[in-house]
Amino acid sequence: MNSNKLKLNDDKTEILLMKSGRQTINTPSVSINHNTIDMAEKAKNLEVIFDSDFSMQHQLSTLCKSLYFQLRKIGSIREYPTEKVAKTHVTSLILSKFDYCNSTLAGCLQNKLQKLQSIMNNSARLLCRKPKTTHVTQLLRFLHWLPVKQRLTTKLQSCVSNLFTVQASTIIPVRSPRDPPITKCLRSPKDTNMLKVLRVNVKTYGERSFSYIGPVTLAQNSHVSEAVPNTGYLKKETKNFPVSELLNLCRLSSPTD
């Protein structure tokens, strides 16, 4: 830190020990610059709150409170702006928070992500001025909004695809190993760029690591995995694959303007 002309702020320094929620570990305090710092149960980094058991419960609770606050503010003035202006408000104040660092929520239980999905559903109903009982799938299709789970998938596939670029190779030197080259004649000989899925010892936490969930998410879309060398085509397929999944959920006509 001295070489970068930085100095620790003792009042804002937090130390977090990541462990399983079932483990009971006596965490001693740490002395830095003659100041004693106790282990924290949660710590914030880049506006993302990490729990000691990596459950992301505090992050989800804080995010839901912020989104509901913005949703109530927009709902109080919804009758005044046009649909285009209201969509801009919802996109900038609500949807942008869905996408910020959402890859840290990968691997979370579906019941935890359902809270975020409920907020997105209410935002779509508010924007389209529909009652609470309206089925939201058609509204998401009409607004071209991906559900929360598909947004996580898209972000992970985008992060994995960036590892194959020249710029990322200088920033992230550690990558997931690739599978050995295919020498036999297989049905899909193009899958020579597939990343190798590493074995994990701990199912709950190991499967949430980027080295595991990244290759698994990339393998879910064969078009993306085949297009790894072509970054332009890869980015296009990374976005189109979740959209096609959403369109398959409903084949009825979308609402009219």
XYZ file of C-alpha atoms in Angstrom:
257
model
C 0.000 0.000 0.000
C 2.935 2.322 0.581
C 4.048 1.873 -3.023
C 0.573 2.977 -4.170
C 0.551 5.862 -1.673
C -2.404 4.421 0.202
C -3.102 4.333 3.905
C -5.461 2.194 5.928
C -8.431 3.847 7.571
C -8.592 2.209 10.976
C -12.212 3.245 11.542
C -13.416 1.643 8.302
C -11.242 -1.471 8.257
C -13.238 -4.710 8.549
C -12.003 -8.287 8.707
C -14.305 -11.097 7.649
C -13.677 -14.816 8.133
C -15.653 -16.906 5.664
C -16.849 -20.175 7.175
C -19.768 -22.555 7.157
C -22.817 -21.541 9.127
C -22.663 -24.840 11.003
C -19.122 -24.253 12.222
C -18.344 -22.536 15.492
C -14.901 -20.976 15.353
C -13.410 -18.734 17.985
C -12.132 -15.903 15.851
C -9.444 -13.871 17.565
C -9.088 -10.160 17.025
C -6.389 -8.730 14.787
C -4.091 -5.868 15.683
C -3.306 -3.421 12.881
C -1.355 -0.249 13.519
C -1.785 -0.692 17.279
C -5.575 -0.897 16.845
C -7.564 -4.006 17.692
C -10.073 -5.058 15.033
C -12.619 -7.771 15.791
C -13.928 -10.196 13.216
C -17.118 -8.931 11.604
C -20.231 -10.943 10.796
C -20.627 -9.041 7.538
C -18.497 -6.713 5.462
C -19.234 -4.409 2.540
C -17.067 -4.254 -0.553
C -18.058 -2.239 -3.628
C -21.577 -1.839 -2.184
C -21.965 -5.618 -1.882
C -22.488 -7.052 1.616
C -20.815 -10.400 2.242
C -21.859 -12.624 5.143
C -19.454 -14.747 7.131
C -21.297 -17.868 5.899
C -21.603 -16.504 2.326
C -25.390 -16.765 2.390
C -25.752 -13.229 0.953
C -28.787 -12.790 3.201
C -27.833 -9.261 4.266
C -27.163 -8.267 0.661
C -30.561 -9.531 -0.470
C -32.364 -7.840 2.423
C -30.651 -4.509 1.810
C -31.236 -4.734 -1.928
C -34.933 -5.557 -1.512
C -35.445 -2.623 0.853
C -33.805 -0.248 -1.604
C -35.805 -1.595 -4.552
C -39.134 -1.414 -2.719
C -38.356 2.168 -1.712
C -37.709 3.163 -5.321
C -40.772 1.228 -6.482
C -43.038 3.097 -4.062
C -41.611 6.439 -5.198
C -42.259 5.639 -8.849
C -45.724 4.291 -8.028
C -46.721 7.540 -6.331
C -46.154 9.512 -9.565
C -46.963 6.814 -12.148
C -50.109 8.566 -13.413
C -48.175 11.646 -14.527
C -45.265 10.539 -16.781
C -45.716 8.777 -20.097
C -44.903 5.103 -20.512
C -41.547 5.924 -22.109
C -40.521 8.207 -19.250
C -41.766 5.747 -16.639
C -39.788 2.952 -18.285
C -36.671 5.103 -18.084
C -37.267 5.646 -14.370
C -37.770 1.940 -13.701
C -34.740 0.969 -15.765
C -32.393 3.443 -14.113
C -33.615 3.092 -10.519
C -34.641 -0.573 -10.320
C -33.339 -2.738 -13.165
C -29.832 -1.313 -12.886
C -29.628 -2.628 -9.318
C -30.695 -6.077 -10.463
C -27.651 -6.280 -12.723
C -25.015 -4.719 -10.463
C -22.710 -7.468 -9.132
C -25.538 -9.970 -9.460
C -23.057 -12.758 -10.228
C -22.304 -12.864 -6.489
C -25.808 -14.278 -6.024
C -25.133 -17.235 -8.314
C -25.924 -20.516 -6.633
C -28.302 -19.020 -4.072
C -31.465 -20.901 -3.249
C -34.477 -20.171 -5.416
C -36.549 -18.983 -2.460
C -34.025 -16.210 -1.837
C -34.050 -15.074 -5.459
C -37.850 -15.165 -5.478
C -37.910 -11.951 -3.442
C -36.090 -10.138 -6.236
C -38.326 -11.733 -8.843
C -41.412 -10.476 -6.996
C -40.061 -6.934 -7.122
C -39.436 -7.266 -10.852
C -42.961 -8.587 -11.365
C -44.447 -5.661 -9.450
C -42.319 -3.250 -11.468
C -43.633 -4.719 -14.720
C -47.245 -4.471 -13.533
C -46.700 -0.900 -12.390
C -45.138 0.117 -15.679
C -47.882 -1.498 -17.761
C -50.609 -0.346 -15.321
C -51.908 -3.836 -14.716
C -53.551 -5.209 -11.541
C -51.681 -7.423 -9.114
C -53.454 -10.546 -10.361
C -52.139 -10.152 -13.928
C -49.847 -12.942 -15.090
C -46.420 -11.411 -15.444
C -44.815 -13.630 -18.103
C -46.472 -11.783 -20.968
C -45.481 -8.445 -19.443
C -41.837 -9.477 -19.159
C -41.901 -10.580 -22.770
C -43.509 -7.322 -23.853
C -40.924 -5.261 -21.949
C -38.020 -7.505 -23.048
C -37.024 -8.094 -19.433
C -35.193 -11.236 -18.449
C -36.197 -12.861 -15.143
C -33.724 -12.754 -12.279
C -32.435 -16.283 -12.795
C -31.808 -15.696 -16.500
C -30.047 -12.433 -15.688
C -27.633 -14.324 -13.441
C -27.030 -16.859 -16.197
C -26.348 -14.127 -18.732
C -23.919 -12.337 -16.422
C -21.984 -15.537 -15.674
C -21.750 -16.467 -19.340
C -20.546 -12.957 -20.110
C -17.884 -13.167 -17.382
C -16.669 -16.521 -18.678
C -16.564 -15.278 -22.260
C -14.451 -12.303 -21.215
C -11.795 -14.699 -19.915
C -10.998 -15.677 -23.489
C -10.210 -12.139 -24.592
C -6.703 -10.746 -24.678
C -7.542 -7.986 -22.205
C -8.815 -10.384 -19.556
C -5.787 -12.666 -19.848
C -3.581 -9.919 -18.422
C -6.007 -9.125 -15.596
C -7.108 -12.618 -14.579
C -4.152 -14.995 -15.018
C -5.984 -17.938 -13.424
C -8.588 -19.632 -15.572
C -10.502 -22.860 -15.360
C -8.603 -25.578 -17.241
C -9.980 -26.672 -20.559
C -10.832 -30.200 -21.493
C -8.147 -32.062 -23.452
C -8.433 -31.820 -27.248
C -10.868 -34.270 -28.796
C -9.058 -36.877 -30.885
C -11.951 -39.270 -31.511
C -14.759 -38.690 -33.962
C -17.644 -37.510 -31.807
C -21.076 -36.191 -32.653
C -20.127 -32.671 -31.577
C -16.469 -32.168 -32.569
C -16.843 -28.400 -32.285
C -16.920 -28.540 -28.479
C -13.131 -28.325 -28.198
C -13.307 -25.047 -26.297
C -15.375 -26.357 -23.415
C -13.987 -25.545 -20.000
C -13.337 -28.419 -17.656
C -15.739 -28.642 -14.722
C -13.693 -29.083 -11.570
C -14.728 -31.398 -8.781
C -15.715 -29.700 -5.543
C -15.442 -31.050 -2.020
C -18.184 -28.959 -0.437
C -21.447 -28.980 -2.381
C -23.043 -25.931 -0.765
C -20.089 -23.583 -1.170
C -17.924 -25.334 -3.750
C -20.609 -25.263 -6.421
C -20.937 -21.497 -5.973
C -17.280 -20.863 -6.816
C -16.575 -19.239 -10.167
C -14.238 -22.074 -11.213
C -17.194 -24.473 -10.990
C -20.350 -22.535 -11.773
C -18.710 -20.633 -14.655
C -18.005 -23.686 -16.859
C -21.319 -25.286 -15.843
C -23.264 -22.190 -16.892
C -21.349 -21.931 -20.161
C -22.059 -25.582 -20.953
C -25.809 -24.990 -20.642
C -25.728 -23.098 -23.923
C -24.014 -25.123 -26.627
C -24.125 -22.177 -29.067
C -22.158 -20.042 -26.621
C -19.567 -22.726 -25.911
C -18.951 -23.296 -29.621
C -18.490 -19.558 -30.206
C -15.803 -19.034 -27.565
C -13.081 -17.899 -30.017
C -15.495 -15.482 -31.718
C -16.211 -12.937 -28.981
C -18.624 -10.890 -31.093
C -20.852 -13.843 -31.933
C -20.478 -15.129 -28.383
C -21.867 -11.943 -26.821
C -24.831 -12.067 -29.184
C -25.646 -15.697 -28.366
C -25.132 -15.074 -24.638
C -27.975 -12.553 -24.757
C -30.240 -14.389 -27.194
C -30.254 -17.728 -25.368
C -32.095 -16.536 -22.212
C -34.441 -14.476 -24.392
C -35.399 -17.564 -26.378
C -36.085 -19.393 -23.108
C -38.422 -16.594 -22.039
C -40.231 -16.620 -25.375
C -40.792 -20.349 -25.092
C -42.623 -19.824 -21.795
C -45.448 -18.005 -23.496
C -46.544 -18.223 -27.111
C -49.561 -15.960 -26.843
C -49.572 -12.520 -28.372
C -47.900 -9.812 -26.332
C -49.860 -6.767 -25.081
C -50.289 -3.966 -27.553
C -48.923 -0.470 -27.018
